[in-house]
CSV table of C-alpha atoms in Angstrom, one decimal:
chain,number,residue,atom,x,y,z
L,14,MET,CA,-2.9,27.2,-23.6
L,15,GLU,CA,-5.8,25.3,-22.1
L,16,ILE,CA,-5.5,24.1,-18.5
L,17,HIS,CA,-7.4,21.2,-16.9
L,18,ARG,CA,-8.1,22.3,-13.4
L,19,ALA,CA,-7.5,20.2,-10.3
L,20,ASP,CA,-10.3,19.1,-8.1
L,21,PRO,CA,-9.3,20.0,-4.4
L,22,SER,CA,-11.9,17.6,-2.9
L,23,TYR,CA,-10.5,14.8,-5.1
L,24,ARG,CA,-7.1,15.6,-4.0
L,25,SER,CA,-8.1,15.5,-0.4
L,26,ARG,CA,-9.9,12.2,-0.7
L,27,THR,CA,-7.0,10.7,-2.7
L,28,LEU,CA,-4.4,11.7,0.0
L,29,LEU,CA,-6.6,10.4,2.8
L,30,LEU,CA,-7.1,7.1,1.0
L,31,LEU,CA,-3.4,6.9,0.3
L,32,ALA,CA,-2.5,7.6,4.0
L,33,PHE,CA,-5.1,5.0,5.1
L,34,THR,CA,-3.7,2.4,2.7
L,35,VAL,CA,-0.2,3.0,4.0
L,36,LEU,CA,-1.3,2.7,7.6
L,37,LEU,CA,-3.4,-0.5,6.8
L,38,CYS,CA,-0.3,-2.1,5.0
L,39,ALA,CA,2.0,-1.3,7.9
L,40,VAL,CA,-0.5,-3.0,10.3
L,41,LEU,CA,-1.0,-6.0,8.0
L,42,LEU,CA,2.8,-6.4,7.6
L,43,LEU,CA,3.2,-6.6,11.4
L,44,LEU,CA,0.3,-9.1,11.6
L,45,LEU,CA,1.8,-11.1,8.8
L,46,GLU,CA,5.2,-11.3,10.5
L,47,ALA,CA,3.6,-12.6,13.7
L,48,TRP,CA,1.4,-15.1,11.7
L,49,LEU,CA,4.3,-16.5,9.8
L,50,GLY,CA,6.4,-16.9,13.0
L,51,ARG,CA,3.6,-19.0,14.5
L,52,ILE,CA,3.0,-21.0,11.2
L,53,ASP,CA,6.8,-21.7,10.9
L,54,GLY,CA,6.8,-23.6,14.1
L,55,GLN,CA,3.7,-25.6,13.1
L,56,LEU,CA,4.8,-26.4,9.7
L,57,ALA,CA,8.3,-27.5,10.7
L,58,GLN,CA,6.6,-30.3,12.7
L,59,SER,CA,4.0,-31.3,10.0
L,60,ASP,CA,4.1,-33.9,7.4
L,61,PRO,CA,5.1,-33.0,3.9
L,62,ASP,CA,1.5,-33.2,2.5
L,63,THR,CA,0.4,-30.6,5.0
L,64,VAL,CA,3.4,-28.3,4.0
L,65,ARG,CA,2.6,-28.9,0.3
L,66,ARG,CA,-1.1,-27.9,0.9
L,67,TRP,CA,0.0,-24.8,2.7
L,68,LEU,CA,2.5,-23.8,0.0
L,69,ARG,CA,-0.2,-24.4,-2.7
L,70,GLY,CA,-2.6,-22.1,-1.0
L,71,LEU,CA,0.0,-19.4,-0.2
L,72,LEU,CA,1.4,-19.3,-3.8
L,73,ALA,CA,-2.0,-19.4,-5.4
L,74,GLY,CA,-3.4,-16.7,-3.1
L,75,LEU,CA,-0.3,-14.5,-3.8
L,76,GLY,CA,-0.8,-14.8,-7.5
L,77,ILE,CA,-4.5,-13.9,-7.3
L,78,GLY,CA,-3.8,-11.2,-4.7
L,79,LEU,CA,-1.4,-9.5,-7.1
L,80,ALA,CA,-3.4,-10.1,-10.2
L,81,VAL,CA,-6.5,-8.2,-9.0
L,82,PRO,CA,-4.9,-4.7,-8.5
L,83,ALA,CA,-3.0,-5.2,-11.8
L,84,ALA,CA,-6.1,-6.0,-13.7
L,85,LEU,CA,-7.9,-3.0,-12.1
L,86,LEU,CA,-5.0,-0.7,-13.0
L,87,GLY,CA,-5.0,-2.0,-16.6
L,88,ALA,CA,-8.7,-1.6,-17.0
L,89,GLY,CA,-8.5,2.0,-15.7
L,90,LEU,CA,-5.6,2.9,-18.1
L,91,ARG,CA,-7.5,1.4,-21.0
L,92,ARG,CA,-10.5,3.5,-20.1
L,93,LEU,CA,-8.3,6.6,-19.9
L,94,GLY,CA,-6.7,6.0,-23.3
L,95,LEU,CA,-10.1,5.2,-24.9
L,96,ALA,CA,-11.7,8.3,-23.5
L,97,SER,CA,-8.8,10.5,-24.6
L,98,ARG,CA,-8.8,9.1,-28.2
L,99,ILE,CA,-12.6,9.7,-28.4
L,100,GLU,CA,-12.4,13.3,-27.1
L,101,GLY,CA,-9.2,14.1,-28.9
L,102,ARG,CA,-7.7,15.7,-25.7
L,103,PHE,CA,-5.6,14.5,-22.8
L,104,PRO,CA,-6.7,14.3,-20.1
L,105,PRO,CA,-10.4,13.8,-20.9
L,106,ARG,CA,-12.8,16.3,-19.6
L,107,ALA,CA,-14.5,13.9,-17.1
L,108,TRP,CA,-11.3,12.8,-15.5
L,109,LYS,CA,-10.2,14.4,-12.3
L,110,THR,CA,-6.6,15.4,-11.7
L,111,LEU,CA,-4.6,16.0,-8.5
L,112,ARG,CA,-3.0,19.1,-9.9
L,113,ASP,CA,-3.6,21.6,-12.8
L,114,VAL,CA,-2.3,20.1,-16.0
L,115,ARG,CA,-1.9,21.4,-19.5
L,116,VAL,CA,-4.4,19.9,-22.0
L,117,LEU,CA,-2.9,18.2,-24.9
L,118,ARG,CA,-4.8,18.1,-28.3
L,119,ASP,CA,-4.6,16.4,-31.6
L,120,ALA,CA,-1.3,14.3,-32.2
L,121,ALA,CA,0.1,14.9,-28.8
L,122,ALA,CA,-3.2,13.8,-27.1
L,123,LEU,CA,-3.3,10.7,-29.4
L,124,ARG,CA,0.2,9.7,-28.5
L,125,TRP,CA,-0.5,9.9,-24.7
L,126,ALA,CA,-3.8,8.0,-25.3
L,127,ARG,CA,-1.9,5.3,-27.0
L,128,ARG,CA,0.7,5.2,-24.3
L,129,ALA,CA,-2.1,4.8,-21.7
L,130,GLU,CA,-3.8,2.0,-23.6
L,131,ARG,CA,-0.5,0.2,-24.1
L,132,ALA,CA,0.3,0.5,-20.4
L,133,GLY,CA,-3.1,-0.8,-19.6
L,134,LEU,CA,-2.6,-3.7,-21.9
L,135,ALA,CA,0.8,-4.4,-20.2
L,136,ALA,CA,-0.9,-4.4,-16.7
L,137,ILE,CA,-3.7,-6.7,-17.9
L,138,ALA,CA,-1.0,-9.1,-19.4
L,139,LEU,CA,0.8,-9.0,-16.1
L,140,ALA,CA,-2.4,-9.9,-14.3
L,141,ALA,CA,-3.0,-12.7,-16.8
L,142,SER,CA,0.5,-14.0,-16.1
L,143,LEU,CA,0.0,-13.9,-12.4
L,144,LEU,CA,-3.3,-15.8,-12.7
L,145,LEU,CA,-1.5,-18.4,-14.8
L,146,TRP,CA,1.3,-18.6,-12.3
L,147,ALA,CA,-1.3,-19.1,-9.5
L,148,ALA,CA,-3.0,-21.8,-11.5
L,149,TRP,CA,0.4,-23.5,-12.1
L,150,ALA,CA,1.2,-23.3,-8.4
L,151,TRP,CA,-2.3,-24.8,-7.5
L,152,TRP,CA,-1.7,-27.6,-10.0
L,153,ARG,CA,2.0,-28.2,-9.2
L,154,PHE,CA,1.6,-28.5,-5.4
L,155,GLY,CA,-1.8,-30.3,-5.6
């Protein structure tokens, strides 16, 4: 049984990046709460056109902001599936893993490669749907 060895430095970098991301999201969530509190008072006294413009920007920005990571995830999964199919093994040699994993070959590797490609396609479809929703919100509240 062949084992694909984990890369300890990759694991360390990934865990540090994950911790940094969690900390950044917590800080941004607190800042968002304060900002929304201030905006709530301003928009309550504004005319409907101003509220519509704000709503338009917020919904379109939310759609685009969620579509970008979904598209990046989808592209990465598609690359993983393609590399696995070409090499006939899962995971591909060049890919780094967080822990030691058993290497799959032949039919099992092909099944995992197809799963990764389908998951990537689903993430790309989600990104496209979010972009369409953002475009609809921009048009609807414009």
